[in-house]
Coordinates of C-alpha atoms and ligand atoms in Angstrom, one line a residue:
M1 CA 12.2 12.6 -30.4
A2 CA 15.7 11.2 -29.8
S3 CA 17.0 10.9 -26.3
V4 CA 19.4 13.5 -25.2
P5 CA 22.7 12.3 -23.9
S6 CA 23.4 13.6 -20.4
L7 CA 26.4 15.8 -19.7
A8 CA 27.8 13.0 -17.6
A9 CA 27.6 10.6 -20.6
T10 CA 29.2 13.2 -22.9
V11 CA 32.0 13.9 -20.5
H12 CA 32.5 10.2 -19.8
Q13 CA 32.9 9.7 -23.5
R14 CA 35.4 12.6 -23.9
V15 CA 37.5 11.4 -21.0
A16 CA 37.5 7.8 -22.2
N17 CA 38.5 9.0 -25.7
A18 CA 41.3 11.2 -24.2
L19 CA 42.5 8.2 -22.2
S20 CA 42.8 6.0 -25.2
A21 CA 44.5 8.8 -27.2
A22 CA 47.0 9.4 -24.4
L23 CA 47.5 5.7 -23.7
P24 CA 46.6 3.5 -26.7
E25 CA 48.0 0.5 -25.0
A26 CA 45.5 0.7 -22.1
G27 CA 42.5 -0.4 -24.2
S28 CA 39.1 0.8 -23.1
V29 CA 39.1 2.1 -19.6
D30 CA 36.2 3.3 -17.5
P31 CA 37.2 6.8 -16.3
L32 CA 34.8 6.3 -13.2
L33 CA 33.1 9.6 -13.5
R34 CA 31.0 10.9 -10.7
R35 CA 29.5 14.2 -9.6
S36 CA 31.7 16.1 -7.3
D37 CA 31.6 19.1 -5.0
R38 CA 35.0 20.4 -6.1
A39 CA 34.2 20.7 -9.8
D40 CA 31.2 19.4 -11.6
F41 CA 32.6 15.9 -12.2
Q42 CA 35.5 14.0 -10.9
A43 CA 37.2 11.1 -12.8
N44 CA 38.8 8.6 -10.5
G45 CA 39.6 5.8 -13.0
L46 CA 43.1 6.9 -13.7
L47 CA 44.4 5.7 -10.3
A48 CA 43.7 2.0 -10.9
L49 CA 44.9 2.3 -14.5
A50 CA 48.2 3.9 -13.5
K51 CA 48.7 1.1 -10.9
K52 CA 48.0 -1.5 -13.5
L53 CA 50.5 0.1 -15.9
K54 CA 53.0 0.7 -13.1
G55 CA 53.0 4.4 -14.0
N56 CA 52.6 7.6 -12.0
P57 CA 48.9 8.5 -11.7
R58 CA 49.5 12.3 -11.7
E59 CA 51.6 12.1 -14.8
L60 CA 49.1 10.0 -16.5
A61 CA 46.4 12.5 -15.5
A62 CA 48.4 15.3 -16.8
Q63 CA 48.7 13.5 -20.2
V64 CA 45.0 13.1 -20.4
V65 CA 44.4 16.7 -19.5
G66 CA 46.7 17.6 -22.3
V67 CA 44.5 15.7 -24.8
L68 CA 41.3 17.1 -23.3
D69 CA 42.6 20.7 -23.3
G70 CA 43.7 20.2 -26.9
S71 CA 40.2 19.1 -27.8
A72 CA 38.7 22.0 -26.0
E73 CA 40.6 24.6 -28.0
G74 CA 41.8 22.5 -30.9
A75 CA 41.0 23.0 -34.5
G76 CA 37.5 22.3 -35.6
R77 CA 36.1 22.2 -32.1
P78 CA 33.3 24.6 -31.4
A79 CA 34.4 27.3 -28.9
D80 CA 31.5 26.4 -26.7
D81 CA 32.7 22.9 -26.1
V82 CA 31.3 20.9 -23.1
V83 CA 34.4 20.9 -20.9
R84 CA 35.5 24.3 -19.7
E85 CA 38.3 23.3 -17.4
V86 CA 40.1 20.1 -16.4
E87 CA 42.7 19.9 -13.7
V88 CA 44.6 17.2 -11.9
S89 CA 44.0 17.0 -8.3
G90 CA 45.0 14.8 -5.3
P91 CA 46.8 11.6 -6.2
G92 CA 45.6 11.7 -9.8
F93 CA 42.0 12.6 -10.0
L94 CA 40.6 14.7 -12.8
N95 CA 38.4 17.6 -11.8
I96 CA 36.2 18.6 -14.7
T97 CA 34.1 21.7 -15.0
I98 CA 31.4 22.0 -17.6
S99 CA 30.8 25.2 -19.6
D100 CA 27.6 27.1 -18.8
Q101 CA 26.7 27.0 -22.4
A102 CA 26.8 23.2 -22.6
I103 CA 24.5 23.0 -19.6
V104 CA 21.9 25.3 -21.0
R105 CA 22.1 23.7 -24.5
T106 CA 21.6 20.3 -23.1
L107 CA 18.7 21.4 -21.0
A108 CA 17.1 23.2 -23.9
A109 CA 17.3 19.9 -25.8
R110 CA 15.5 18.2 -22.9
A111 CA 12.9 20.8 -22.8
A112 CA 12.2 20.3 -26.5
D113 CA 11.3 16.7 -25.9
A114 CA 8.1 15.4 -24.4
R115 CA 10.1 12.7 -22.6
L116 CA 12.6 15.3 -21.4
G117 CA 15.2 13.4 -23.4
V118 CA 15.0 10.3 -21.3
P119 CA 16.2 7.3 -23.4
Y120 CA 14.1 4.1 -23.9
A121 CA 15.5 0.9 -22.6
E122 CA 18.0 -0.6 -25.0
H123 CA 16.5 -4.1 -25.0
P124 CA 12.9 -3.9 -23.9
G125 CA 11.1 -7.1 -23.3
T126 CA 7.9 -8.3 -21.7
T127 CA 7.5 -8.2 -17.9
V128 CA 4.6 -9.8 -16.1
I129 CA 4.2 -8.1 -12.8
D130 CA 2.3 -9.7 -9.9
Y131 CA 1.2 -7.0 -7.5
A132 CA -1.8 -5.6 -5.7
Q133 CA -3.1 -9.0 -4.7
P134 CA -5.6 -8.8 -1.8
N135 CA -7.7 -11.7 -0.6
V136 CA -11.4 -12.3 -1.2
A137 CA -13.7 -11.7 1.7
K138 CA -10.8 -10.2 3.7
E139 CA -10.1 -6.7 4.7
M140 CA -7.0 -5.1 3.1
H141 CA -4.2 -4.1 5.4
V142 CA -0.9 -2.2 5.1
G143 CA 0.9 -5.2 3.5
H144 CA -1.5 -4.9 0.6
L145 CA -0.8 -1.2 0.5
R146 CA 2.9 -1.8 -0.1
S147 CA 2.4 -4.3 -2.9
A148 CA -0.1 -2.0 -4.6
V149 CA 1.9 1.2 -4.2
I150 CA 5.3 -0.3 -5.2
G151 CA 3.8 -2.3 -8.0
D152 CA 1.9 0.6 -9.5
A153 CA 5.1 2.7 -9.5
V154 CA 7.2 0.0 -11.1
V155 CA 4.5 -0.6 -13.8
R156 CA 4.6 3.1 -14.7
I157 CA 8.4 3.3 -14.6
L158 CA 8.8 0.2 -16.8
E159 CA 6.2 1.3 -19.3
F160 CA 7.9 4.6 -19.5
S161 CA 11.2 2.8 -20.3
G162 CA 9.5 1.1 -23.3
E163 CA 9.0 -2.3 -21.6
Q164 CA 5.8 -4.3 -22.4
V165 CA 4.1 -4.8 -19.1
V166 CA 1.4 -7.3 -18.3
R167 CA -0.2 -6.8 -14.9
R168 CA -1.5 -9.7 -12.9
H169 CA -3.4 -9.3 -9.6
H170 CA -3.0 -12.7 -8.1
I171 CA -5.9 -12.3 -5.6
G172 CA -6.5 -14.9 -3.0
D173 CA -9.9 -16.2 -4.3
W174 CA -9.6 -19.9 -3.7
G175 CA -9.2 -22.2 -0.7
T176 CA -11.0 -24.2 1.9
Q177 CA -12.4 -21.2 3.7
F178 CA -14.9 -20.8 0.9
G179 CA -16.5 -24.0 1.9
M180 CA -17.6 -22.4 5.1
L181 CA -18.6 -19.1 3.6
I182 CA -20.7 -20.7 0.8
Q183 CA -22.3 -23.1 3.1
Y184 CA -23.3 -20.3 5.3
L185 CA -24.8 -18.4 2.4
I186 CA -26.8 -21.4 1.4
E187 CA -28.2 -21.7 4.8
H188 CA -28.7 -17.9 5.1
P189 CA -29.6 -17.0 1.5
H190 CA -30.3 -13.3 1.8
E191 CA -27.1 -12.3 3.6
L192 CA -25.5 -10.8 0.5
D193 CA -28.6 -9.4 -1.1
H194 CA -28.3 -5.8 -2.0
G195 CA -32.0 -5.0 -1.9
D196 CA -33.5 -2.2 -3.9
E197 CA -30.8 0.3 -3.6
G198 CA -28.8 -1.8 -6.1
E199 CA -25.2 -0.6 -5.8
V200 CA -23.4 -0.9 -2.5
S201 CA -20.3 1.1 -1.6
G202 CA -17.0 -0.6 -1.0
E203 CA -17.3 0.0 2.7
E204 CA -20.8 -1.7 2.7
A205 CA -19.5 -4.6 0.6
M206 CA -16.7 -5.2 3.1
S207 CA -18.9 -5.0 6.1
N208 CA -21.3 -7.5 4.5
L209 CA -18.4 -9.8 3.9
N210 CA -17.0 -9.3 7.4
R211 CA -20.3 -10.0 9.0
L212 CA -20.7 -13.2 7.0
Y213 CA -17.2 -14.3 7.7
K214 CA -17.6 -13.8 11.4
A215 CA -21.0 -15.5 11.6
S216 CA -19.8 -18.5 9.6
R217 CA -16.7 -18.8 11.6
V218 CA -18.7 -19.0 14.8
L219 CA -20.9 -21.6 13.4
F220 CA -18.0 -23.6 12.0
D221 CA -16.3 -23.6 15.4
S222 CA -19.3 -24.5 17.4
D223 CA -21.5 -26.7 15.2
E224 CA -20.1 -30.1 14.1
G225 CA -22.9 -30.5 11.5
F226 CA -22.1 -27.2 9.9
K227 CA -18.4 -28.0 9.9
A228 CA -19.1 -31.3 8.1
R229 CA -21.4 -29.6 5.5
S230 CA -18.7 -26.9 5.0
R231 CA -16.1 -29.6 4.2
D232 CA -18.4 -31.3 1.7
R233 CA -19.0 -27.8 0.2
V234 CA -15.2 -27.5 -0.4
V235 CA -15.4 -30.8 -2.3
A236 CA -18.3 -29.5 -4.4
L237 CA -16.5 -26.3 -5.1
Q238 CA -13.4 -28.1 -6.2
S239 CA -15.3 -30.5 -8.4
G240 CA -16.9 -27.5 -10.2
D241 CA -20.5 -27.9 -9.0
E242 CA -22.3 -25.1 -10.7
E243 CA -24.5 -23.9 -7.8
T244 CA -21.5 -23.8 -5.6
L245 CA -19.4 -21.9 -8.1
A246 CA -22.2 -19.4 -8.6
L247 CA -22.2 -18.6 -4.9
W248 CA -18.4 -18.5 -4.8
Q249 CA -18.6 -15.9 -7.6
R250 CA -20.9 -13.7 -5.5
F251 CA -18.2 -13.5 -2.8
V252 CA -15.6 -12.6 -5.5
D253 CA -17.9 -10.0 -7.0
E254 CA -18.7 -8.5 -3.6
S255 CA -15.0 -8.4 -2.7
K256 CA -14.2 -6.7 -6.0
I257 CA -16.6 -3.9 -5.2
Y258 CA -14.5 -3.3 -2.1
F259 CA -11.1 -3.7 -3.7
Y260 CA -11.9 -1.3 -6.5
S261 CA -13.1 1.3 -4.0
V262 CA -9.8 1.0 -2.1
F263 CA -7.8 1.2 -5.3
D264 CA -9.9 4.2 -6.3
K265 CA -9.1 5.9 -3.1
L266 CA -5.4 5.1 -3.8
D267 CA -5.8 6.8 -7.1
M268 CA -4.8 3.7 -8.9
E269 CA -6.1 2.1 -12.0
I270 CA -6.7 -1.7 -11.7
R271 CA -8.3 -3.2 -14.7
D272 CA -10.7 -6.2 -14.5
P273 CA -9.0 -8.4 -17.1
D274 CA -5.7 -8.1 -15.2
V275 CA -7.3 -9.6 -12.1
V276 CA -6.4 -13.2 -12.5
G277 CA -6.6 -14.7 -9.0
E278 CA -5.6 -18.1 -7.7
S279 CA -8.7 -19.7 -9.2
G280 CA -7.6 -18.6 -12.7
Y281 CA -5.1 -21.4 -12.7
N282 CA -7.4 -24.2 -11.5
D283 CA -7.5 -25.9 -14.8
M284 CA -3.7 -26.2 -14.9
L285 CA -3.1 -27.7 -11.4
D286 CA -3.5 -31.4 -12.3
E287 CA -1.1 -31.1 -15.3
T288 CA 1.4 -29.1 -13.3
C289 CA 1.6 -31.8 -10.7
R290 CA 1.7 -34.6 -13.3
L291 CA 4.5 -32.9 -15.2
L292 CA 6.5 -32.4 -12.0
E293 CA 6.0 -36.0 -10.9
E294 CA 6.8 -37.5 -14.3
S295 CA 10.0 -35.6 -14.6
G296 CA 11.0 -36.6 -11.1
V297 CA 11.2 -33.0 -10.0
A298 CA 8.6 -33.7 -7.4
V299 CA 8.3 -37.0 -5.4
R300 CA 5.7 -38.6 -3.2
S301 CA 6.5 -38.2 0.5
E302 CA 4.1 -39.4 3.2
G303 CA 1.3 -39.1 0.6
A304 CA 2.1 -35.6 -0.4
L305 CA 3.8 -34.5 -3.6
C306 CA 6.9 -32.6 -2.7
V307 CA 10.0 -30.9 -4.1
F308 CA 13.0 -31.2 -1.9
F309 CA 15.9 -28.7 -1.6
D310 CA 19.2 -28.9 0.1
E311 CA 20.0 -25.4 -0.8
F312 CA 17.2 -23.6 1.1
K313 CA 17.0 -23.9 4.8
G314 CA 13.9 -23.1 6.8
T315 CA 14.0 -21.0 10.0
D316 CA 14.9 -24.2 11.9
G317 CA 18.0 -24.6 9.7
K318 CA 16.8 -27.8 8.2
P319 CA 16.5 -28.3 4.4
T320 CA 13.0 -27.5 3.3
A321 CA 10.4 -29.0 1.0
L322 CA 7.8 -27.4 -1.2
I323 CA 4.5 -29.1 -1.0
V324 CA 2.8 -29.1 -4.3
K325 CA -0.1 -31.4 -3.5
K326 CA -1.2 -32.2 0.0
S327 CA -1.8 -35.8 1.2
N328 CA -5.5 -35.1 1.2
G329 CA -5.3 -34.3 -2.5
G330 CA -5.7 -30.6 -2.1
Y331 CA -3.6 -28.2 -4.0
G332 CA -1.8 -25.3 -2.2
Y333 CA -0.4 -22.0 -2.9
A334 CA 2.7 -23.5 -4.6
A335 CA 0.8 -25.4 -7.2
T336 CA -1.0 -22.3 -8.2
D337 CA 2.2 -20.2 -8.4
L338 CA 3.9 -22.9 -10.5
S339 CA 0.9 -23.0 -12.9
A340 CA 1.0 -19.2 -13.1
I341 CA 4.6 -19.3 -14.1
R342 CA 3.8 -21.7 -16.9
D343 CA 1.0 -19.4 -18.1
R344 CA 3.1 -16.3 -17.8
V345 CA 6.1 -17.7 -19.7
H346 CA 4.4 -19.8 -22.3
N347 CA 1.2 -17.8 -23.0
L348 CA 2.1 -14.3 -22.0
K349 CA 5.6 -14.6 -23.4
A350 CA 7.3 -13.0 -20.4
N351 CA 11.0 -12.4 -20.4
T352 CA 10.8 -11.2 -16.8
L353 CA 8.5 -12.3 -14.0
L354 CA 8.3 -9.8 -11.2
Y355 CA 6.5 -10.4 -7.9
V356 CA 5.9 -7.5 -5.6
V357 CA 5.3 -9.6 -2.5
D358 CA 6.1 -9.3 1.2
A359 CA 9.7 -10.4 2.1
R360 CA 8.1 -13.0 4.5
Q361 CA 7.2 -15.0 1.4
S362 CA 10.7 -15.1 0.1
L363 CA 11.4 -18.7 0.9
H364 CA 8.3 -19.7 -0.9
F365 CA 9.3 -17.8 -4.1
R366 CA 12.9 -19.2 -4.0
M367 CA 11.5 -22.7 -3.9
V368 CA 8.9 -22.0 -6.5
F369 CA 11.4 -20.4 -8.9
E370 CA 13.9 -23.2 -8.4
T371 CA 11.2 -25.9 -9.0
A372 CA 10.2 -24.1 -12.2
R373 CA 13.8 -24.1 -13.3
R374 CA 14.2 -27.7 -12.6
A375 CA 11.0 -28.5 -14.5
G376 CA 12.3 -26.5 -17.5
W377 CA 9.5 -23.9 -17.3
L378 CA 11.9 -21.1 -16.5
G379 CA 14.6 -21.1 -19.0
E380 CA 17.8 -19.2 -18.8
D381 CA 16.3 -16.5 -20.9
V382 CA 13.6 -15.7 -18.3
R383 CA 14.3 -13.8 -15.2
A384 CA 12.2 -14.4 -12.1
V385 CA 12.5 -11.7 -9.4
Q386 CA 10.7 -11.2 -6.2
L387 CA 10.7 -7.6 -5.4
A388 CA 10.4 -8.4 -1.7
F389 CA 9.2 -5.6 0.6
G390 CA 9.7 -5.1 4.3
T391 CA 7.1 -4.7 7.0
V392 CA 5.2 -1.5 7.9
L393 CA 5.9 -0.7 11.5
G394 CA 4.1 1.4 14.0
K395 CA 5.7 4.2 15.9
D396 CA 6.9 1.7 18.5
G397 CA 8.9 -0.1 15.9
K398 CA 6.7 -3.2 16.0
P399 CA 4.5 -4.5 13.1
F400 CA 1.8 -1.9 12.7
K401 CA -1.3 -2.9 14.8
T402 CA -4.2 -1.1 16.4
R403 CA -4.0 -0.5 20.2
E404 CA -6.1 -3.5 20.6
G405 CA -3.5 -5.5 18.7
E406 CA -5.6 -5.9 15.5
T407 CA -4.3 -5.3 12.0
V408 CA -5.1 -1.8 10.9
R409 CA -7.7 -1.4 8.1
L410 CA -6.1 0.1 5.1
V411 CA -9.1 2.3 4.4
D412 CA -8.9 3.9 7.9
L413 CA -5.3 4.8 7.3
L414 CA -6.1 6.3 3.9
D415 CA -9.0 8.3 5.3
E416 CA -6.9 9.6 8.2
A417 CA -4.1 10.6 5.8
V418 CA -6.5 12.6 3.8
D419 CA -8.0 14.2 6.9
R420 CA -4.5 15.3 8.1
A421 CA -3.7 16.6 4.6
A422 CA -6.9 18.7 4.6
V423 CA -5.6 20.5 7.7
V424 CA -2.3 21.2 6.0
V425 CA -3.9 22.3 2.8
R426 CA -6.5 24.5 4.6
E427 CA -3.7 26.3 6.6
K428 CA -2.0 27.3 3.4
A429 CA -5.1 27.8 1.3
Q430 CA -5.6 31.4 0.3
D431 CA -8.0 31.3 -2.6
L432 CA -9.3 27.7 -2.6
T433 CA -12.9 26.7 -2.4
E434 CA -14.1 23.9 0.0
E435 CA -14.3 21.6 -3.0
E436 CA -10.8 22.4 -4.1
I437 CA -9.5 21.8 -0.6
A438 CA -11.1 18.4 -0.5
E439 CA -9.6 17.5 -3.9
R440 CA -6.2 18.7 -2.9
A441 CA -6.4 17.0 0.4
A442 CA -6.9 13.7 -1.4
Q443 CA -4.0 14.3 -3.7
V444 CA -1.7 15.4 -0.8
G445 CA -2.8 12.7 1.7
I446 CA -2.6 9.8 -0.7
G447 CA 0.6 11.2 -2.2
A448 CA 2.0 11.4 1.3
I449 CA 1.3 7.7 1.9
K450 CA 2.7 6.6 -1.4
Y451 CA 5.8 8.7 -1.1
A452 CA 6.6 7.5 2.4
D453 CA 6.4 4.0 1.1
L454 CA 8.4 4.6 -2.1
S455 CA 11.1 6.8 -0.6
T456 CA 12.7 4.0 1.5
S457 CA 14.1 1.0 -0.3
A458 CA 11.4 -1.6 -0.7
A459 CA 13.3 -4.3 1.2
R460 CA 13.5 -2.2 4.3
D461 CA 10.8 -1.9 7.0
Y462 CA 9.5 1.6 7.6
K463 CA 7.6 3.3 10.3
F464 CA 4.1 4.5 9.5
D465 CA 4.0 8.0 10.9
L466 CA 1.3 10.3 9.5
D467 CA 2.6 13.4 11.2
Q468 CA 5.9 13.0 9.5
M469 CA 4.3 12.0 6.1
V470 CA 2.3 15.2 5.7
S471 CA 5.0 17.5 7.1
L472 CA 5.9 20.4 4.8
N473 CA 9.5 20.2 5.7
G474 CA 11.7 17.3 4.9
D475 CA 11.6 14.4 2.5
T476 CA 7.9 14.3 1.9
S477 CA 5.6 14.4 -1.1
V478 CA 4.0 17.6 0.2
Y479 CA 7.3 19.3 0.0
L480 CA 7.7 18.3 -3.6
Q481 CA 4.1 19.2 -4.4
Y482 CA 4.6 22.6 -2.9
A483 CA 7.7 23.2 -4.9
Y484 CA 5.8 22.3 -8.0
A485 CA 2.8 24.5 -7.1
R486 CA 5.1 27.4 -6.3
I487 CA 6.7 27.2 -9.7
Q488 CA 3.3 27.1 -11.4
S489 CA 2.4 30.3 -9.5
I490 CA 5.6 32.0 -10.7
L491 CA 4.9 30.9 -14.3
R492 CA 1.4 32.3 -14.0
K493 CA 2.7 35.6 -12.7
A494 CA 5.2 35.8 -15.5
G495 CA 2.3 36.5 -17.8
D496 CA 3.5 37.2 -21.3
T497 CA 7.2 36.6 -20.5
R498 CA 7.8 33.1 -21.7
P499 CA 10.5 30.7 -20.5
A500 CA 13.5 30.7 -22.9
A501 CA 16.9 29.1 -22.8
H502 CA 19.8 31.6 -23.1
P503 CA 23.1 29.8 -23.7
E504 CA 24.9 33.1 -23.9
L505 CA 24.2 34.0 -20.3
A506 CA 26.6 33.0 -17.5
L507 CA 25.0 30.9 -14.8
A508 CA 25.0 31.6 -11.0
P509 CA 26.2 28.7 -8.8
A510 CA 22.7 27.8 -7.8
E511 CA 21.6 27.8 -11.4
R512 CA 24.5 25.5 -12.4
A513 CA 23.7 23.1 -9.5
L514 CA 20.0 23.0 -10.5
G515 CA 20.8 22.6 -14.1
L516 CA 23.3 19.7 -13.7
H517 CA 20.8 18.0 -11.5
L518 CA 18.0 18.4 -14.0
D519 CA 20.2 16.9 -16.6
Q520 CA 20.7 13.8 -14.4
F521 CA 17.0 12.8 -14.7
A522 CA 17.9 11.0 -18.0
E523 CA 20.4 8.8 -16.2
T524 CA 18.4 8.3 -13.1
L525 CA 15.3 6.8 -14.7
P526 CA 17.1 4.0 -16.6
E527 CA 18.8 3.0 -13.4
V528 CA 15.6 3.1 -11.5
A529 CA 13.9 0.9 -14.1
E530 CA 16.7 -1.5 -14.4
A531 CA 16.9 -2.3 -10.7
Y532 CA 13.2 -1.7 -9.7
E533 CA 14.2 1.0 -7.3
P534 CA 11.6 3.7 -7.1
H535 CA 13.3 5.0 -4.0
K536 CA 16.1 6.3 -6.1
L537 CA 13.6 8.3 -8.2
A538 CA 12.1 9.7 -5.0
A539 CA 15.6 10.6 -3.7
Y540 CA 16.3 12.3 -7.1
L541 CA 13.1 14.3 -6.9
Y542 CA 13.7 15.4 -3.3
Q543 CA 17.2 16.6 -4.3
L544 CA 15.7 18.4 -7.3
A545 CA 13.2 20.2 -5.0
S546 CA 16.1 21.1 -2.7
H547 CA 18.2 22.5 -5.5
Y548 CA 15.2 24.4 -6.6
T549 CA 14.7 25.9 -3.1
T550 CA 18.3 27.1 -3.1
F551 CA 18.0 28.5 -6.6
Y552 CA 14.8 30.3 -5.6
S553 CA 16.3 31.9 -2.6
E554 CA 19.5 32.9 -4.3
C555 CA 18.3 33.9 -7.8
P556 CA 15.5 36.3 -8.2
V557 CA 13.3 35.1 -11.1
L558 CA 10.7 37.7 -12.1
K559 CA 12.9 40.5 -10.7
A560 CA 16.1 39.4 -12.4
E561 CA 18.0 42.2 -14.0
T562 CA 17.5 41.7 -17.7
R563 CA 14.6 40.3 -19.6
A564 CA 16.9 37.6 -21.0
Q565 CA 17.7 36.6 -17.4
V566 CA 14.1 36.5 -16.4
E567 CA 13.4 34.2 -19.4
S568 CA 16.4 32.1 -18.6
R569 CA 15.3 31.6 -15.0
L570 CA 11.7 31.0 -16.0
F571 CA 13.2 28.3 -18.3
L572 CA 14.9 26.6 -15.3
C573 CA 11.6 26.9 -13.3
D574 CA 9.6 25.4 -16.1
L575 CA 12.0 22.5 -16.7
T576 CA 12.1 21.8 -13.0
A577 CA 8.3 21.7 -12.8
R578 CA 8.1 19.4 -15.8
T579 CA 10.7 17.1 -14.3
L580 CA 9.0 17.0 -11.0
H581 CA 5.7 16.4 -12.6
Q582 CA 7.0 13.5 -14.7
G583 CA 8.9 12.0 -11.8
M584 CA 6.0 12.2 -9.4
A585 CA 3.6 10.8 -12.1
L586 CA 5.9 7.8 -12.4
L587 CA 5.5 7.3 -8.6
G588 CA 1.8 7.6 -9.0
I589 CA 1.6 10.9 -7.2
R590 CA -0.3 14.0 -8.3
T591 CA 1.1 17.4 -8.6
P592 CA -1.7 20.0 -8.2
E593 CA -1.2 23.2 -10.0
R594 CA -2.2 25.3 -6.9
L595 CA -1.8 24.4 -3.3
Ligands
LIG601 N1 -2.7 -12.8 -1.8 C1 -1.4 -12.9 -1.2 C2 -1.3 -12.2 0.2 O1 -2.2 -11.5 0.5 C3 -0.3 -12.4 -2.1 C4 -0.2 -13.1 -3.4 C5 1.2 -12.9 -3.9 N2 1.3 -13.4 -5.3 C6 1.6 -14.6 -5.6 N3 1.7 -14.9 -6.9 N4 1.7 -15.6 -4.7 O2 -0.4 -12.4 0.9

């Protein structure tokens, strides 16, 4: 189905046309239309224009109103034209009121489309998105939560816009720490055996890895011989020794069991072929360094291969350098990321590279992007963006830690959120079985965590406060989920009476406000996709639920006076539910039919 132009877009066009009709010499002018409390829309663009033309803004406005009025009543125009009323206000604003019919007709067109009339992006391309990148043999923490939650929402939003999306989970699966782990496993060969029971749970996998990590660390710090053997093991790993690689693979596999269990809890689909960790670029590292050195982009400095920048200053205010190859010959994080860029641009044909990574890695990415530009790997036609996110804080406003000062395990947080949600669900539950309560609790609890993360702009830090997150009042996912479930219950109660648009009926103020907001969905999503700003979608949905709440308290639905009115209000209910459902789905949040 074709996209449905929003009322704002239609009005924008009408005012722009009226402007050029009234003032042909002005050329094309942006009427600067925005939603307004006074009327439905206000156009502010005439002020600047009048100033530019040294005219009187109120006079200019009156001229434009003349043209618009003419078009509203003029020959050949349908009597139900979009604009019902235009008036000049203040120093030269236009206050524009839309006709009720136009609102209902536009909404009916949205309702007839599976995409609710939301347009596809005008110029879709290929985005490679780097997100949900935990580290092998390490516990996941809240930082990994943010990358996963934000990344997942951005993937859904971009795909909905028609963009081709390639997902890359750049897991930390390489590095010197594996020397110690593998050496330990060689000397304690049964430590990762799964015995007869075969499959282990994610929790068990992680606790196996933790135990091994701790034990090998102790040995590494206390036993010089083990330390030396571990270092040799790193060399064996890097030179591709088969036995060593096979053992390394066991750590990766064991970690994946754990990762997948966490992503599963997060109700998030991560596909195995998309997991291309640091090790996936090993074969390219030599060449990456050679190309950088040959082109002079990188130079030798104290034995290391470095790229220097005057433009980026470190925390000490001094110009920084990106180390691509260490003086001991080892490759670092930067060499891998540079190789990944080559792969993503040349093989995956990315137009956009997106990195959902902690803001504390911003300097790294600035240097990596600039290096890739200098090397010619990132041409002008490719955008590279770090969607940098802030830190998750505890209630005390400091980075989120346990009382003992340790990083909080992500699984513990998720479990606690689900437990809290179960309390909330149970309180409200009337006809739910225990099984249903558990299912809803997961949807509510995980939704709450995701929503809290997505409803503040990614760049900002936010406080992790479960009490607030599962609260029924305020800007929470539970509030949105209840609004959705309430609508579903009304639709069930309506029985045979089906929702139907009735453009002939006049709208109550709360219906108008809800209707105009519903229409805005089609403008909100492209903006959200364009700027990678899921928080604006969250804000939109929250406002939608608030408009609905007002509508619900002011306009009886099933008890409305006439059958047509009942159908018309059911229509608004239904479209609200579908919009909520679609919007929440794009944030990765479920909308249960009953709560
Ligand atoms: N594994 C890293 C971490 O836990 C994040 C990886 C980010 N992606 C990248 N291409 N460097 O901090």
